[in-house]
């Protein structure tokens, strides 16, 4: 017992069991030595000058001087062991030698890039997603990066919004699981490990619900919807120990997220008891003036710090205004201590006070990045992210001895485009990235011929290359078309009002189709596109997103059947822009359509079928999977019993393959209306041809909880439909009663 008291006494004075000072003690001691300006300095982040990712106004000379004076806490977009070392040396000239944090957008890989995140989500493979972030963290840390501004966990139901490419789609359950996998991958064995980086849950919050899918636009929704659909991935991230949060540009119900006390103080730092720090998004503190929420930068600074924003990315408002506000008594100095303390805590956890240069290591930078092992993984991950939408007549998989294959389209020989948006541009990228042409050529038999024609440009009205493309197609046994949207047409500030193939690509496809050659269409995009003519007229279609460094090899592995595609869509694909937002977990309404074509006084459009073109969770395989023997442990439960569910999945086709078995529920009646379906589980299973697997799930009342109109999070007894299937439309259903 004495030992316990001893330890308690120790910890009360800030020492751990080994007599070492705790980080809290170290932070408190350091804060006690700091001036107000030095504390505010820790709350300042500037962008470096090489890879600006926003409207930059950094004056490089002035920034370097600020660093030497201890008035900068972090830099973003400074990368490389040499570059970070040089900036850190400036910080070591400051009075208290407080090291800088280096942040960067490591969004889908670093030196080795992986599929854009929406493509990764299509893999539904949490293990691969986590591993990809493990690799990304190792590579970024080897480049001197301490902190990635990822994962982006914004739920998004509007594909006009360009940033759907960096998220996990429309579903809260899937988005939460993927966000947790990413954080685990980034932070690995814990902060301070030389291959771990601080993760950052962003953009807090509801950035994906921008009105009209227009980036930076307003968000207005009930607190119930906010808590039910958009906040769970953030809450889970906070509970999982994500090192930082980044808030979002948008206002939420009239209050910019940057100053939104409800989400940042009441919830995040209050109810969720979050101990990390919140960085604003690029300039968002200053942007509260154009928002019309602050009359000037002085008021913006006051509202941002009151609202819970700890670090100011690139708006320069905090350093200009906070010291004044504190001296005038308008801002409590305790808020500055809390914000600076949160930031210093992370610097201690990262071991930067022990050795500010520990991550800036030339040798590690050379050895641990873009090696064959990372590329091999990238190739596998790319193949797993591909979604097979159609394979009429089983044209795929293609034989490697096909005599003559034509690859036609503006993306066939692209290299850097395969990065998609949000990738760090390394100078040698053109040589390192495997184009679609090269990937296919690498695998086609040496006696076969691969022809190529660009056919058209990505986004203009020039049809002068059509004739050559048609002639090329006529020489081939099979034609592979590679079409879509430009790689930088999704991402930040890339909202599109129409989301079809750009330029004259669809016209080219129609011209090639007139040759009568069998066509395999590959669609390159960072978002769901609308391609109704192709979907109705082209026999084979696969969604290839943007797959990263090994793109061409990943694509060829699927085309030739080395990998049997198993991807499933993480977002519903609309038939027209007019159908947006369309998502699977909608409410039933009082007049639900009876089927896809019902328009008789029901909630439907008179000029459009009701279902999306492709539903959430949809994806085909080269083999066939049959579901049978769905069994529930009980048809009637009470209280906290668990419901065990099993189903047999049989591979009845000709290829081994993976299937994502999806579990949905429907709460038939509630004190608020409930979605017609809610994803509550999934398992990706590998089944050899001719074999079967019993797949089991378990549900508890915890899985049935929802927010009511008083924001109580609980479950109600009642009738529930339990559904299992291969996508959100094709399910088997059994009804149960579950009383409280
Ligand atoms: C950008 C993005 C954000 C990114 C940050 C730093 O504006 O909104 O996601 O992490 O600035 O590049």
JSON list of N, CA, C and O in Angstrom, two decimals, residues 386-434:
[
{"chain": "A", "resi": 386, "resn": "UNK", "atom": "N", "xyz": [-9.59, -1.69, -57.44]},
{"chain": "A", "resi": 386, "resn": "UNK", "atom": "CA", "xyz": [-10.34, -1.63, -58.70]},
{"chain": "A", "resi": 386, "resn": "UNK", "atom": "C", "xyz": [-11.73, -2.26, -58.50]},
{"chain": "A", "resi": 386, "resn": "UNK", "atom": "O", "xyz": [-11.86, -3.30, -57.85]},
{"chain": "A", "resi": 387, "resn": "UNK", "atom": "N", "xyz": [-12.74, -1.60, -59.06]},
{"chain": "A", "resi": 387, "resn": "UNK", "atom": "CA", "xyz": [-14.10, -2.14, -58.97]},
{"chain": "A", "resi": 387, "resn": "UNK", "atom": "C", "xyz": [-14.56, -2.56, -60.37]},
{"chain": "A", "resi": 387, "resn": "UNK", "atom": "O", "xyz": [-14.57, -1.74, -61.29]},
{"chain": "A", "resi": 388, "resn": "UNK", "atom": "N", "xyz": [-14.94, -3.81, -60.48]},
{"chain": "A", "resi": 388, "resn": "UNK", "atom": "CA", "xyz": [-15.45, -4.32, -61.75]},
{"chain": "A", "resi": 388, "resn": "UNK", "atom": "C", "xyz": [-16.95, -4.03, -61.79]},
{"chain": "A", "resi": 388, "resn": "UNK", "atom": "O", "xyz": [-17.72, -4.55, -60.99]},
{"chain": "A", "resi": 389, "resn": "UNK", "atom": "N", "xyz": [-17.36, -3.15, -62.71]},
{"chain": "A", "resi": 389, "resn": "UNK", "atom": "CA", "xyz": [-18.77, -2.74, -62.75]},
{"chain": "A", "resi": 389, "resn": "UNK", "atom": "C", "xyz": [-19.59, -3.62, -63.70]},
{"chain": "A", "resi": 389, "resn": "UNK", "atom": "O", "xyz": [-20.78, -3.80, -63.52]},
{"chain": "A", "resi": 390, "resn": "UNK", "atom": "N", "xyz": [-18.91, -4.14, -64.74]},
{"chain": "A", "resi": 390, "resn": "UNK", "atom": "CA", "xyz": [-19.66, -4.91, -65.76]},
{"chain": "A", "resi": 390, "resn": "UNK", "atom": "C", "xyz": [-18.66, -5.81, -66.47]},
{"chain": "A", "resi": 390, "resn": "UNK", "atom": "O", "xyz": [-17.52, -5.44, -66.68]},
{"chain": "A", "resi": 391, "resn": "UNK", "atom": "N", "xyz": [-19.12, -7.01, -66.83]},
{"chain": "A", "resi": 391, "resn": "UNK", "atom": "CA", "xyz": [-18.23, -7.93, -67.56]},
{"chain": "A", "resi": 391, "resn": "UNK", "atom": "C", "xyz": [-19.08, -8.85, -68.43]},
{"chain": "A", "resi": 391, "resn": "UNK", "atom": "O", "xyz": [-19.02, -10.06, -68.31]},
{"chain": "A", "resi": 392, "resn": "UNK", "atom": "N", "xyz": [-19.90, -8.21, -69.26]},
{"chain": "A", "resi": 392, "resn": "UNK", "atom": "CA", "xyz": [-20.85, -8.95, -70.11]},
{"chain": "A", "resi": 392, "resn": "UNK", "atom": "C", "xyz": [-20.06, -9.83, -71.08]},
{"chain": "A", "resi": 392, "resn": "UNK", "atom": "O", "xyz": [-19.07, -9.36, -71.67]},
{"chain": "A", "resi": 393, "resn": "UNK", "atom": "N", "xyz": [-20.44, -11.08, -71.19]},
{"chain": "A", "resi": 393, "resn": "UNK", "atom": "CA", "xyz": [-19.74, -11.98, -72.09]},
{"chain": "A", "resi": 393, "resn": "UNK", "atom": "C", "xyz": [-18.37, -12.38, -71.57]},
{"chain": "A", "resi": 393, "resn": "UNK", "atom": "O", "xyz": [-17.57, -12.98, -72.27]},
{"chain": "A", "resi": 394, "resn": "UNK", "atom": "N", "xyz": [-18.09, -11.98, -70.32]},
{"chain": "A", "resi": 394, "resn": "UNK", "atom": "CA", "xyz": [-16.82, -12.39, -69.69]},
{"chain": "A", "resi": 394, "resn": "UNK", "atom": "C", "xyz": [-15.62, -12.14, -70.58]},
{"chain": "A", "resi": 394, "resn": "UNK", "atom": "O", "xyz": [-14.75, -13.00, -70.75]},
{"chain": "A", "resi": 395, "resn": "UNK", "atom": "N", "xyz": [-15.57, -10.97, -71.14]},
{"chain": "A", "resi": 395, "resn": "UNK", "atom": "CA", "xyz": [-14.39, -10.57, -71.94]},
{"chain": "A", "resi": 395, "resn": "UNK", "atom": "C", "xyz": [-13.15, -10.60, -71.06]},
{"chain": "A", "resi": 395, "resn": "UNK", "atom": "O", "xyz": [-12.06, -10.96, -71.46]},
{"chain": "A", "resi": 396, "resn": "UNK", "atom": "N", "xyz": [-13.35, -10.22, -69.81]},
{"chain": "A", "resi": 396, "resn": "UNK", "atom": "CA", "xyz": [-12.25, -10.27, -68.82]},
{"chain": "A", "resi": 396, "resn": "UNK", "atom": "C", "xyz": [-12.36, -11.56, -68.03]},
{"chain": "A", "resi": 396, "resn": "UNK", "atom": "O", "xyz": [-13.47, -12.05, -67.81]},
{"chain": "A", "resi": 397, "resn": "UNK", "atom": "N", "xyz": [-11.24, -12.10, -67.56]},
{"chain": "A", "resi": 397, "resn": "UNK", "atom": "CA", "xyz": [-9.87, -11.65, -67.79]},
{"chain": "A", "resi": 397, "resn": "UNK", "atom": "C", "xyz": [-9.41, -11.92, -69.22]},
{"chain": "A", "resi": 397, "resn": "UNK", "atom": "O", "xyz": [-9.85, -12.89, -69.84]},
{"chain": "A", "resi": 398, "resn": "UNK", "atom": "N", "xyz": [-8.52, -11.06, -69.67]},
{"chain": "A", "resi": 398, "resn": "UNK", "atom": "CA", "xyz": [-7.98, -11.08, -71.02]},
{"chain": "A", "resi": 398, "resn": "UNK", "atom": "C", "xyz": [-6.82, -12.07, -71.09]},
{"chain": "A", "resi": 398, "resn": "UNK", "atom": "O", "xyz": [-6.08, -12.24, -70.11]},
{"chain": "A", "resi": 399, "resn": "UNK", "atom": "N", "xyz": [-6.69, -12.74, -72.22]},
{"chain": "A", "resi": 399, "resn": "UNK", "atom": "CA", "xyz": [-5.54, -13.66, -72.36]},
{"chain": "A", "resi": 399, "resn": "UNK", "atom": "C", "xyz": [-4.28, -12.85, -72.69]},
{"chain": "A", "resi": 399, "resn": "UNK", "atom": "O", "xyz": [-4.32, -11.91, -73.49]},
{"chain": "A", "resi": 400, "resn": "UNK", "atom": "N", "xyz": [-3.16, -13.24, -72.11]},
{"chain": "A", "resi": 400, "resn": "UNK", "atom": "CA", "xyz": [-1.92, -12.51, -72.35]},
{"chain": "A", "resi": 400, "resn": "UNK", "atom": "C", "xyz": [-1.39, -12.75, -73.76]},
{"chain": "A", "resi": 400, "resn": "UNK", "atom": "O", "xyz": [-0.50, -12.06, -74.23]},
{"chain": "A", "resi": 401, "resn": "UNK", "atom": "N", "xyz": [-1.99, -13.77, -74.41]},
{"chain": "A", "resi": 401, "resn": "UNK", "atom": "CA", "xyz": [-1.53, -14.06, -75.78]},
{"chain": "A", "resi": 401, "resn": "UNK", "atom": "C", "xyz": [-2.49, -13.47, -76.82]},
{"chain": "A", "resi": 401, "resn": "UNK", "atom": "O", "xyz": [-2.41, -13.82, -77.99]},
{"chain": "A", "resi": 402, "resn": "UNK", "atom": "N", "xyz": [-3.41, -12.61, -76.37]},
{"chain": "A", "resi": 402, "resn": "UNK", "atom": "CA", "xyz": [-4.28, -11.92, -77.34]},
{"chain": "A", "resi": 402, "resn": "UNK", "atom": "C", "xyz": [-3.39, -11.28, -78.40]},
{"chain": "A", "resi": 402, "resn": "UNK", "atom": "O", "xyz": [-2.46, -10.54, -78.05]},
{"chain": "A", "resi": 403, "resn": "UNK", "atom": "N", "xyz": [-3.66, -11.54, -79.64]},
{"chain": "A", "resi": 403, "resn": "UNK", "atom": "CA", "xyz": [-2.71, -11.19, -80.71]},
{"chain": "A", "resi": 403, "resn": "UNK", "atom": "C", "xyz": [-2.43, -9.69, -80.76]},
{"chain": "A", "resi": 403, "resn": "UNK", "atom": "O", "xyz": [-1.30, -9.24, -80.72]},
{"chain": "A", "resi": 404, "resn": "UNK", "atom": "N", "xyz": [-3.52, -8.90, -80.81]},
{"chain": "A", "resi": 404, "resn": "UNK", "atom": "CA", "xyz": [-3.32, -7.44, -80.90]},
{"chain": "A", "resi": 404, "resn": "UNK", "atom": "C", "xyz": [-4.31, -6.73, -79.99]},
{"chain": "A", "resi": 404, "resn": "UNK", "atom": "O", "xyz": [-5.52, -6.95, -80.11]},
{"chain": "A", "resi": 405, "resn": "UNK", "atom": "N", "xyz": [-3.78, -5.94, -79.11]},
{"chain": "A", "resi": 405, "resn": "UNK", "atom": "CA", "xyz": [-4.61, -5.17, -78.17]},
{"chain": "A", "resi": 405, "resn": "UNK", "atom": "C", "xyz": [-4.38, -3.70, -78.47]},
{"chain": "A", "resi": 405, "resn": "UNK", "atom": "O", "xyz": [-3.25, -3.28, -78.72]},
{"chain": "A", "resi": 406, "resn": "UNK", "atom": "N", "xyz": [-5.46, -2.92, -78.46]},
{"chain": "A", "resi": 406, "resn": "UNK", "atom": "CA", "xyz": [-5.32, -1.46, -78.63]},
{"chain": "A", "resi": 406, "resn": "UNK", "atom": "C", "xyz": [-5.70, -0.78, -77.34]},
{"chain": "A", "resi": 406, "resn": "UNK", "atom": "O", "xyz": [-6.74, -1.08, -76.76]},
{"chain": "A", "resi": 407, "resn": "UNK", "atom": "N", "xyz": [-4.83, 0.09, -76.88]},
{"chain": "A", "resi": 407, "resn": "UNK", "atom": "CA", "xyz": [-5.13, 0.93, -75.71]},
{"chain": "A", "resi": 407, "resn": "UNK", "atom": "C", "xyz": [-5.41, 2.32, -76.26]},
{"chain": "A", "resi": 407, "resn": "UNK", "atom": "O", "xyz": [-4.56, 2.92, -76.93]},
{"chain": "A", "resi": 408, "resn": "UNK", "atom": "N", "xyz": [-6.62, 2.82, -76.01]},
{"chain": "A", "resi": 408, "resn": "UNK", "atom": "CA", "xyz": [-7.01, 4.10, -76.59]},
{"chain": "A", "resi": 408, "resn": "UNK", "atom": "C", "xyz": [-7.59, 5.02, -75.51]},
{"chain": "A", "resi": 408, "resn": "UNK", "atom": "O", "xyz": [-8.42, 4.59, -74.71]},
{"chain": "A", "resi": 409, "resn": "UNK", "atom": "N", "xyz": [-7.12, 6.25, -75.50]},
{"chain": "A", "resi": 409, "resn": "UNK", "atom": "CA", "xyz": [-7.66, 7.23, -74.55]},
{"chain": "A", "resi": 409, "resn": "UNK", "atom": "C", "xyz": [-6.56, 8.12, -74.01]},
{"chain": "A", "resi": 409, "resn": "UNK", "atom": "O", "xyz": [-5.38, 7.76, -74.04]},
{"chain": "A", "resi": 410, "resn": "UNK", "atom": "N", "xyz": [-6.93, 9.27, -73.46]},
{"chain": "A", "resi": 410, "resn": "UNK", "atom": "CA", "xyz": [-5.95, 10.30, -73.06]},
{"chain": "A", "resi": 410, "resn": "UNK", "atom": "C", "xyz": [-5.11, 9.94, -71.84]},
{"chain": "A", "resi": 410, "resn": "UNK", "atom": "O", "xyz": [-4.15, 10.62, -71.53]},
{"chain": "A", "resi": 411, "resn": "UNK", "atom": "N", "xyz": [-5.45, 8.84, -71.13]},
{"chain": "A", "resi": 411, "resn": "UNK", "atom": "CA", "xyz": [-4.70, 8.53, -69.90]},
{"chain": "A", "resi": 411, "resn": "UNK", "atom": "C", "xyz": [-3.73, 7.38, -70.10]},
{"chain": "A", "resi": 411, "resn": "UNK", "atom": "O", "xyz": [-2.98, 7.03, -69.19]},
{"chain": "A", "resi": 412, "resn": "UNK", "atom": "N", "xyz": [-3.72, 6.74, -71.28]},
{"chain": "A", "resi": 412, "resn": "UNK", "atom": "CA", "xyz": [-2.96, 5.50, -71.48]},
{"chain": "A", "resi": 412, "resn": "UNK", "atom": "C", "xyz": [-1.48, 5.62, -71.20]},
{"chain": "A", "resi": 412, "resn": "UNK", "atom": "O", "xyz": [-0.89, 4.71, -70.63]},
{"chain": "A", "resi": 413, "resn": "UNK", "atom": "N", "xyz": [-0.88, 6.73, -71.59]},
{"chain": "A", "resi": 413, "resn": "UNK", "atom": "CA", "xyz": [0.57, 6.84, -71.40]},
{"chain": "A", "resi": 413, "resn": "UNK", "atom": "C", "xyz": [0.91, 7.88, -70.32]},
{"chain": "A", "resi": 413, "resn": "UNK", "atom": "O", "xyz": [2.07, 8.21, -70.12]},
{"chain": "A", "resi": 414, "resn": "UNK", "atom": "N", "xyz": [-0.09, 8.33, -69.61]},
{"chain": "A", "resi": 414, "resn": "UNK", "atom": "CA", "xyz": [0.15, 9.27, -68.51]},
{"chain": "A", "resi": 414, "resn": "UNK", "atom": "C", "xyz": [0.99, 8.63, -67.43]},
{"chain": "A", "resi": 414, "resn": "UNK", "atom": "O", "xyz": [0.85, 7.43, -67.15]},
{"chain": "A", "resi": 415, "resn": "UNK", "atom": "N", "xyz": [1.81, 9.43, -66.75]},
{"chain": "A", "resi": 415, "resn": "UNK", "atom": "CA", "xyz": [2.55, 8.88, -65.60]},
{"chain": "A", "resi": 415, "resn": "UNK", "atom": "C", "xyz": [2.10, 9.60, -64.33]},
{"chain": "A", "resi": 415, "resn": "UNK", "atom": "O", "xyz": [1.38, 9.04, -63.52]},
{"chain": "A", "resi": 416, "resn": "UNK", "atom": "N", "xyz": [2.44, 10.87, -64.19]},
{"chain": "A", "resi": 416, "resn": "UNK", "atom": "CA", "xyz": [2.13, 11.59, -62.94]},
{"chain": "A", "resi": 416, "resn": "UNK", "atom": "C", "xyz": [0.64, 11.62, -62.66]},
{"chain": "A", "resi": 416, "resn": "UNK", "atom": "O", "xyz": [0.21, 11.60, -61.51]},
{"chain": "A", "resi": 417, "resn": "UNK", "atom": "N", "xyz": [-0.19, 11.58, -63.70]},
{"chain": "A", "resi": 417, "resn": "UNK", "atom": "CA", "xyz": [-1.65, 11.62, -63.47]},
{"chain": "A", "resi": 417, "resn": "UNK", "atom": "C", "xyz": [-2.09, 10.48, -62.55]},
{"chain": "A", "resi": 417, "resn": "UNK", "atom": "O", "xyz": [-3.05, 10.61, -61.79]},
{"chain": "A", "resi": 418, "resn": "UNK", "atom": "N", "xyz": [-1.36, 9.39, -62.58]},
{"chain": "A", "resi": 418, "resn": "UNK", "atom": "CA", "xyz": [-1.77, 8.23, -61.76]},
{"chain": "A", "resi": 418, "resn": "UNK", "atom": "C", "xyz": [-1.65, 8.49, -60.27]},
{"chain": "A", "resi": 418, "resn": "UNK", "atom": "O", "xyz": [-2.17, 7.75, -59.45]},
{"chain": "A", "resi": 419, "resn": "UNK", "atom": "N", "xyz": [-0.96, 9.61, -59.92]},
{"chain": "A", "resi": 419, "resn": "UNK", "atom": "CA", "xyz": [-0.92, 10.02, -58.52]},
{"chain": "A", "resi": 419, "resn": "UNK", "atom": "C", "xyz": [-2.29, 10.47, -58.03]},
{"chain": "A", "resi": 419, "resn": "UNK", "atom": "O", "xyz": [-2.60, 10.40, -56.86]},
{"chain": "A", "resi": 420, "resn": "UNK", "atom": "N", "xyz": [-3.09, 11.05, -58.96]},
{"chain": "A", "resi": 420, "resn": "UNK", "atom": "CA", "xyz": [-4.31, 11.71, -58.51]},
{"chain": "A", "resi": 420, "resn": "UNK", "atom": "C", "xyz": [-3.94, 12.98, -57.77]},
{"chain": "A", "resi": 420, "resn": "UNK", "atom": "O", "xyz": [-2.79, 13.40, -57.75]},
{"chain": "A", "resi": 421, "resn": "UNK", "atom": "N", "xyz": [-4.91, 13.60, -57.08]},
{"chain": "A", "resi": 421, "resn": "UNK", "atom": "CA", "xyz": [-4.65, 14.84, -56.33]},
{"chain": "A", "resi": 421, "resn": "UNK", "atom": "C", "xyz": [-4.04, 14.51, -54.98]},
{"chain": "A", "resi": 421, "resn": "UNK", "atom": "O", "xyz": [-4.07, 13.36, -54.56]},
{"chain": "A", "resi": 422, "resn": "UNK", "atom": "N", "xyz": [-3.46, 15.51, -54.31]},
{"chain": "A", "resi": 422, "resn": "UNK", "atom": "CA", "xyz": [-2.88, 15.32, -52.98]},
{"chain": "A", "resi": 422, "resn": "UNK", "atom": "C", "xyz": [-1.76, 14.29, -52.99]},
{"chain": "A", "resi": 422, "resn": "UNK", "atom": "O", "xyz": [-1.76, 13.32, -52.25]},
{"chain": "A", "resi": 423, "resn": "UNK", "atom": "N", "xyz": [-0.79, 14.48, -53.89]},
{"chain": "A", "resi": 423, "resn": "UNK", "atom": "CA", "xyz": [0.42, 13.66, -53.77]},
{"chain": "A", "resi": 423, "resn": "UNK", "atom": "C", "xyz": [1.58, 14.64, -53.86]},
{"chain": "A", "resi": 423, "resn": "UNK", "atom": "O", "xyz": [1.47, 15.69, -54.50]},
{"chain": "A", "resi": 424, "resn": "UNK", "atom": "N", "xyz": [2.67, 14.32, -53.17]},
{"chain": "A", "resi": 424, "resn": "UNK", "atom": "CA", "xyz": [3.82, 15.22, -53.15]},
{"chain": "A", "resi": 424, "resn": "UNK", "atom": "C", "xyz": [4.59, 15.00, -54.45]},
{"chain": "A", "resi": 424, "resn": "UNK", "atom": "O", "xyz": [4.88, 13.86, -54.81]},
{"chain": "A", "resi": 425, "resn": "UNK", "atom": "N", "xyz": [4.86, 16.07, -55.17]},
{"chain": "A", "resi": 425, "resn": "UNK", "atom": "CA", "xyz": [5.48, 15.92, -56.49]},
{"chain": "A", "resi": 425, "resn": "UNK", "atom": "C", "xyz": [6.99, 15.79, -56.33]},
{"chain": "A", "resi": 425, "resn": "UNK", "atom": "O", "xyz": [7.67, 16.74, -55.97]},
{"chain": "A", "resi": 426, "resn": "UNK", "atom": "N", "xyz": [7.50, 14.59, -56.53]},
{"chain": "A", "resi": 426, "resn": "UNK", "atom": "CA", "xyz": [8.94, 14.39, -56.50]},
{"chain": "A", "resi": 426, "resn": "UNK", "atom": "C", "xyz": [9.48, 14.51, -57.92]},
{"chain": "A", "resi": 426, "resn": "UNK", "atom": "O", "xyz": [8.83, 14.09, -58.87]},
{"chain": "A", "resi": 427, "resn": "UNK", "atom": "N", "xyz": [10.70, 15.08, -58.05]},
{"chain": "A", "resi": 427, "resn": "UNK", "atom": "CA", "xyz": [11.20, 15.46, -59.38]},
{"chain": "A", "resi": 427, "resn": "UNK", "atom": "C", "xyz": [11.30, 14.29, -60.34]},
{"chain": "A", "resi": 427, "resn": "UNK", "atom": "O", "xyz": [11.11, 14.43, -61.52]},
{"chain": "A", "resi": 428, "resn": "UNK", "atom": "N", "xyz": [11.57, 13.08, -59.82]},
{"chain": "A", "resi": 428, "resn": "UNK", "atom": "CA", "xyz": [11.79, 11.96, -60.74]},
{"chain": "A", "resi": 428, "resn": "UNK", "atom": "C", "xyz": [10.51, 11.17, -60.96]},
{"chain": "A", "resi": 428, "resn": "UNK", "atom": "O", "xyz": [10.54, 10.02, -61.41]},
{"chain": "A", "resi": 429, "resn": "UNK", "atom": "N", "xyz": [9.37, 11.73, -60.62]},
{"chain": "A", "resi": 429, "resn": "UNK", "atom": "CA", "xyz": [8.12, 10.96, -60.69]},
{"chain": "A", "resi": 429, "resn": "UNK", "atom": "C", "xyz": [7.85, 10.39, -62.07]},
{"chain": "A", "resi": 429, "resn": "UNK", "atom": "O", "xyz": [7.36, 9.28, -62.22]},
{"chain": "A", "resi": 430, "resn": "UNK", "atom": "N", "xyz": [8.16, 11.16, -63.10]},
{"chain": "A", "resi": 430, "resn": "UNK", "atom": "CA", "xyz": [7.84, 10.67, -64.45]},
{"chain": "A", "resi": 430, "resn": "UNK", "atom": "C", "xyz": [8.48, 9.31, -64.71]},
{"chain": "A", "resi": 430, "resn": "UNK", "atom": "O", "xyz": [7.88, 8.46, -65.34]},
{"chain": "A", "resi": 431, "resn": "UNK", "atom": "N", "xyz": [9.70, 9.13, -64.20]},
{"chain": "A", "resi": 431, "resn": "UNK", "atom": "CA", "xyz": [10.38, 7.86, -64.48]},
{"chain": "A", "resi": 431, "resn": "UNK", "atom": "C", "xyz": [9.85, 6.74, -63.57]},
{"chain": "A", "resi": 431, "resn": "UNK", "atom": "O", "xyz": [9.83, 5.59, -63.93]},
{"chain": "A", "resi": 432, "resn": "UNK", "atom": "N", "xyz": [9.41, 7.11, -62.38]},
{"chain": "A", "resi": 432, "resn": "UNK", "atom": "CA", "xyz": [9.10, 6.06, -61.38]},
{"chain": "A", "resi": 432, "resn": "UNK", "atom": "C", "xyz": [7.72, 5.44, -61.53]},
{"chain": "A", "resi": 432, "resn": "UNK", "atom": "O", "xyz": [7.45, 4.38, -61.02]},
{"chain": "A", "resi": 433, "resn": "UNK", "atom": "N", "xyz": [6.82, 6.19, -62.18]},
{"chain": "A", "resi": 433, "resn": "UNK", "atom": "CA", "xyz": [5.42, 5.75, -62.16]},
{"chain": "A", "resi": 433, "resn": "UNK", "atom": "C", "xyz": [5.11, 4.87, -63.38]},
{"chain": "A", "resi": 433, "resn": "UNK", "atom": "O", "xyz": [5.47, 5.19, -64.50]},
{"chain": "A", "resi": 434, "resn": "UNK", "atom": "N", "xyz": [4.49, 3.73, -63.13]},
{"chain": "A", "resi": 434, "resn": "UNK", "atom": "CA", "xyz": [4.20, 2.76, -64.21]},
{"chain": "A", "resi": 434, "resn": "UNK", "atom": "C", "xyz": [2.92, 3.19, -64.92]},
{"chain": "A", "resi": 434, "resn": "UNK", "atom": "O", "xyz": [1.83, 3.15, -64.33]}
]
